[in-house]
Short mmCIF file of C-alpha atoms and ligand atoms in Angstrom, two decimals:
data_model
loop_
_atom_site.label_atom_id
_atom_site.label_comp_id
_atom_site.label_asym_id
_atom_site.label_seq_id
_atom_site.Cartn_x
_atom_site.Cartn_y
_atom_site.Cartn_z
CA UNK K 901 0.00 0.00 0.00
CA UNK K 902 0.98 3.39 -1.00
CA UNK K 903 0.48 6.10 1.33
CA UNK K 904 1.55 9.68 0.16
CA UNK K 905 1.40 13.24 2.03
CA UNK K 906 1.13 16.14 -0.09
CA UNK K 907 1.69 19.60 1.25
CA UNK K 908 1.99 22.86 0.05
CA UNK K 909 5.09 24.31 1.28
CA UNK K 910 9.20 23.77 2.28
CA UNK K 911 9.44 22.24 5.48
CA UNK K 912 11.63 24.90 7.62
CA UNK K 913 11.17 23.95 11.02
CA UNK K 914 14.32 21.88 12.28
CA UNK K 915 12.37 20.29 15.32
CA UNK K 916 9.63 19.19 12.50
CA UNK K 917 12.03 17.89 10.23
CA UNK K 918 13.48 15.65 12.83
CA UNK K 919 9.79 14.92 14.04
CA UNK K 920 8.52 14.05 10.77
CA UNK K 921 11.76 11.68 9.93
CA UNK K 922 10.99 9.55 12.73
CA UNK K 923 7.28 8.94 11.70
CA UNK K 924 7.92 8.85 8.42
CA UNK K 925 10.68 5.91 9.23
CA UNK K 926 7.98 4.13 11.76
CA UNK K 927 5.61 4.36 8.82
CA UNK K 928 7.77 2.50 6.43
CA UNK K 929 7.46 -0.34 8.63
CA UNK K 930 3.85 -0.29 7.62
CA UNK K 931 3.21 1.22 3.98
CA UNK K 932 5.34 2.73 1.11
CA UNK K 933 5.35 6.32 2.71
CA UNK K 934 6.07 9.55 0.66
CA UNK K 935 6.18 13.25 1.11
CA UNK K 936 5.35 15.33 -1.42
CA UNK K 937 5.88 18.60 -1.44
CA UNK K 938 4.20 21.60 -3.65
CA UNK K 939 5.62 24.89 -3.86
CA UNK K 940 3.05 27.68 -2.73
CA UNK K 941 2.65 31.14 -3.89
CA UNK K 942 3.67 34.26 -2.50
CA UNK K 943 0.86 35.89 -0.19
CA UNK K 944 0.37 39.82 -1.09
CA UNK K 945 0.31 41.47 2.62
CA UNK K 946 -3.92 41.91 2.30
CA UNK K 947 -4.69 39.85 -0.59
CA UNK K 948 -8.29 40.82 -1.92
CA UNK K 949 -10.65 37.88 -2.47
CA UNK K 950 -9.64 37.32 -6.49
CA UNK K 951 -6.12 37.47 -5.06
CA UNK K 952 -6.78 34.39 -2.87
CA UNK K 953 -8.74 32.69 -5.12
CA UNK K 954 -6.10 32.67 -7.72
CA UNK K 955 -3.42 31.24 -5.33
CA UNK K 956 -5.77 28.29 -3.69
CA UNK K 957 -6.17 27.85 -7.74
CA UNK K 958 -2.36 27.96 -8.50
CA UNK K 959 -1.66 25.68 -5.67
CA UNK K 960 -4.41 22.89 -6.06
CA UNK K 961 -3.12 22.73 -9.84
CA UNK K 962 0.16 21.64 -8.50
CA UNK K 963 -0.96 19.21 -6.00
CA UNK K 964 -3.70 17.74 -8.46
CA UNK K 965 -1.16 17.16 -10.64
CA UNK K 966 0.25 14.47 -8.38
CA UNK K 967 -2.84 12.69 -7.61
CA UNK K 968 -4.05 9.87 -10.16
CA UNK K 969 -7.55 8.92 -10.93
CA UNK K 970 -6.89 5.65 -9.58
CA UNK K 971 -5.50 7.13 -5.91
CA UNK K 972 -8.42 7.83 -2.65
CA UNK K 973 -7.31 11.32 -1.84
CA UNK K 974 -7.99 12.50 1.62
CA UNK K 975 -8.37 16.19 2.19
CA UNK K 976 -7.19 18.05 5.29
CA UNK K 977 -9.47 20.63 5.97
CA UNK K 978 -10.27 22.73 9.34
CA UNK K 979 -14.10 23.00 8.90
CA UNK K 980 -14.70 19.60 7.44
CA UNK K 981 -15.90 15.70 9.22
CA UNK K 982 -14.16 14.57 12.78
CA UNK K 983 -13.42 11.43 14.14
CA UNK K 984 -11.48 10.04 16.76
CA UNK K 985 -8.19 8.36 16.11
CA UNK K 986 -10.41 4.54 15.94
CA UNK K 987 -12.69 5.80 13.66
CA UNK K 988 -9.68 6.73 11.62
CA UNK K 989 -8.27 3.58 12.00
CA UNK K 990 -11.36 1.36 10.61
CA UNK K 991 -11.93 4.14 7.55
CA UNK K 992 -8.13 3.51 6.83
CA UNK K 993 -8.98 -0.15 6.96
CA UNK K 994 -11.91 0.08 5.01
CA UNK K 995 -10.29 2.33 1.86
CA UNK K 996 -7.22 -0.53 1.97
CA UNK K 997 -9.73 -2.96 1.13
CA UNK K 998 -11.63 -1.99 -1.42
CA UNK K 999 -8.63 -1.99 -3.67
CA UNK K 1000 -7.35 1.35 -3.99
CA UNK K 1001 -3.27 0.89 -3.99
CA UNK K 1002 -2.92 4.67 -3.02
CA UNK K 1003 -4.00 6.84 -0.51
CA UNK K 1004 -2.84 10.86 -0.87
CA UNK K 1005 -3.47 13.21 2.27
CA UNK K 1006 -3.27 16.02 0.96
CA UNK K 1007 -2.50 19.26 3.19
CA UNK K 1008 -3.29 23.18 2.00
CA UNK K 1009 -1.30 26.04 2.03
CA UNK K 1010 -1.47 29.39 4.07
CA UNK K 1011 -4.83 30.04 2.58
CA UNK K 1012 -6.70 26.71 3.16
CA UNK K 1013 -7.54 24.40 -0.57
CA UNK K 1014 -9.35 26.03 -3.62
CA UNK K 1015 -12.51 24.68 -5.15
CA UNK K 1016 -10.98 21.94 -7.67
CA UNK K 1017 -9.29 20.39 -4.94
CA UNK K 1018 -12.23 20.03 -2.61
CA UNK K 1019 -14.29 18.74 -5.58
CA UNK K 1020 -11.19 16.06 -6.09
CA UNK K 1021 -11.77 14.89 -2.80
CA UNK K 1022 -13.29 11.41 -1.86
CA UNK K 1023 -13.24 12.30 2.09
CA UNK K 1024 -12.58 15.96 3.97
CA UNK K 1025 -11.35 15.62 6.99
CA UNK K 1026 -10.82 18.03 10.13
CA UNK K 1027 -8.52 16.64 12.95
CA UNK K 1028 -9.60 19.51 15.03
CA UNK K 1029 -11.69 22.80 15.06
CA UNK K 1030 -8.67 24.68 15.80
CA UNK K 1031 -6.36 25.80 12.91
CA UNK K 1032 -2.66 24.25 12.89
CA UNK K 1033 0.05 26.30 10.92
CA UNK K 1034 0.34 24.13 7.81
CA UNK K 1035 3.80 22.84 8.67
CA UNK K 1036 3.14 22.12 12.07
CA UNK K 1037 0.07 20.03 11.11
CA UNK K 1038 2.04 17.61 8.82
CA UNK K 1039 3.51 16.19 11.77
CA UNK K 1040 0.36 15.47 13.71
CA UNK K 1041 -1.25 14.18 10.83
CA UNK K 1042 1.89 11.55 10.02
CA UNK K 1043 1.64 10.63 13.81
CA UNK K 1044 -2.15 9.86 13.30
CA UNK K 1045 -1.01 7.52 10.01
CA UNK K 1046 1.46 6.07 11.98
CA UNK K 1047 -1.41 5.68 14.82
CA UNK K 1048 -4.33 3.75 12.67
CA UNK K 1049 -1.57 1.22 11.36
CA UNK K 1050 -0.51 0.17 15.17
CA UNK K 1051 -4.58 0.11 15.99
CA UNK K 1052 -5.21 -1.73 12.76
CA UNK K 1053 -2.30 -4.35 13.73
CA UNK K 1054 -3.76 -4.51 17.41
CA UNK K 1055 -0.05 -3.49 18.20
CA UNK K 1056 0.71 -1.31 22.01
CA UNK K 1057 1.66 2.31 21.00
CA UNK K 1058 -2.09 3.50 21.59
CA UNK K 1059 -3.59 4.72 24.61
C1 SAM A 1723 -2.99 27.23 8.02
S1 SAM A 1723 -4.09 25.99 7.50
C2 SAM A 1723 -5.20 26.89 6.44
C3 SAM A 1723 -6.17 27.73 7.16
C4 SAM A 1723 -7.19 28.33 6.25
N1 SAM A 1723 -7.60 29.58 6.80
C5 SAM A 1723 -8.41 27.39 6.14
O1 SAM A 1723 -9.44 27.72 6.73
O2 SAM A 1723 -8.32 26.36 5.50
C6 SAM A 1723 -3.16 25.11 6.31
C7 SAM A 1723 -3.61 23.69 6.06
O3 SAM A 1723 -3.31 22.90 7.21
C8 SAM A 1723 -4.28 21.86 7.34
N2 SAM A 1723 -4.90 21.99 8.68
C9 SAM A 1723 -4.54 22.85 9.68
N3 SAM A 1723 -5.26 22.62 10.79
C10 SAM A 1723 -6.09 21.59 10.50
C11 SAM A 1723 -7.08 20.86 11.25
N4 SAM A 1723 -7.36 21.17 12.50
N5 SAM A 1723 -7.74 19.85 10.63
C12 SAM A 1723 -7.47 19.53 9.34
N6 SAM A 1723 -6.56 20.18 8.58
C13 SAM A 1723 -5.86 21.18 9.15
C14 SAM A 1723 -5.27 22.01 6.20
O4 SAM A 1723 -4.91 21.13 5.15
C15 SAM A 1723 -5.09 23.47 5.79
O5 SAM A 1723 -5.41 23.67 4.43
#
């Protein structure tokens, strides 16, 4: 099973980098595991509503670009669907077994996703109500990956 993370922006953060290494080498364990990065667009200082629109546009072109019509892409998204970390789990299960051989998570920019990349989506999900910067969120979201494959396995890690 291929499971791929695709997120607009560099990764800066040292203490990320070294977070998201670890997961992403637990992972491996589990899944063929790949970040994919996007470059995202420069943010005018108060970008009017066409502005915005044209750089959610400019930025969902590049990460639709990566995702095949064959793949289940998963959209991060503040205001969308929660559930807890076994509901998670099972869904994973679920979309591993009805034959899709990739899964993309797919993670927005500064500016949240534009409207071709919501419409792409087979699930939106919201890990929380509260907004995570973008960079900070890859992390959690890699740890909740790494998570539903130690739930699915009924291996200790969870608690
Ligand atoms: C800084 S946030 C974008 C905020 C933007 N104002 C919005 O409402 O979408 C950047 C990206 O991080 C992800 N993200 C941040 N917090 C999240 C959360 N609690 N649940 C799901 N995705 C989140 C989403 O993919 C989002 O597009």
């Amino acid at each position: 099973m291929k499971i791929r993370v695709i997120a607009v922006g560099k990764l800066k953060e040292k203490y990320l980098k070294e977070g998201i290494a670890e997961y992403s080498k637990r992972l491996q364990g589990y899944c063929d595991f790949e970040i994919v990065e996007v470059s995202d667009e420069r943010i005018p200082r108060r970008p009017t509503l066409a502005e915005e629109a044209l750089i959610k546009a400019k930025e969902g072109r590049r990460i639709l670009d990566h995702v095949k019509e064959r793949d289940y892409m998963i959209l991060l998204d503040v205001s969308s669907k929660q559930m807890d970390s076994l509901h998670f789990a099972c869904e994973l299960h679920d979309i591993m077994l009805s034959g899709y051989s990739t899964i993309d998570f797919v993670i927005g920019g500064s500016l949240g996703h534009g409207d071709d990349v919501l419409e792409r989506a087979n699930l939106k999900l919201s890990i929380s109500k509260m907004t995570m910067p973008h960079q900070l969120f890859r992390l959690v979201l890699i740890e909740q990956i790494y998570r539903a494959f130690k739930i699915n396995n009924n291996e200790t890690y969870h608690k």
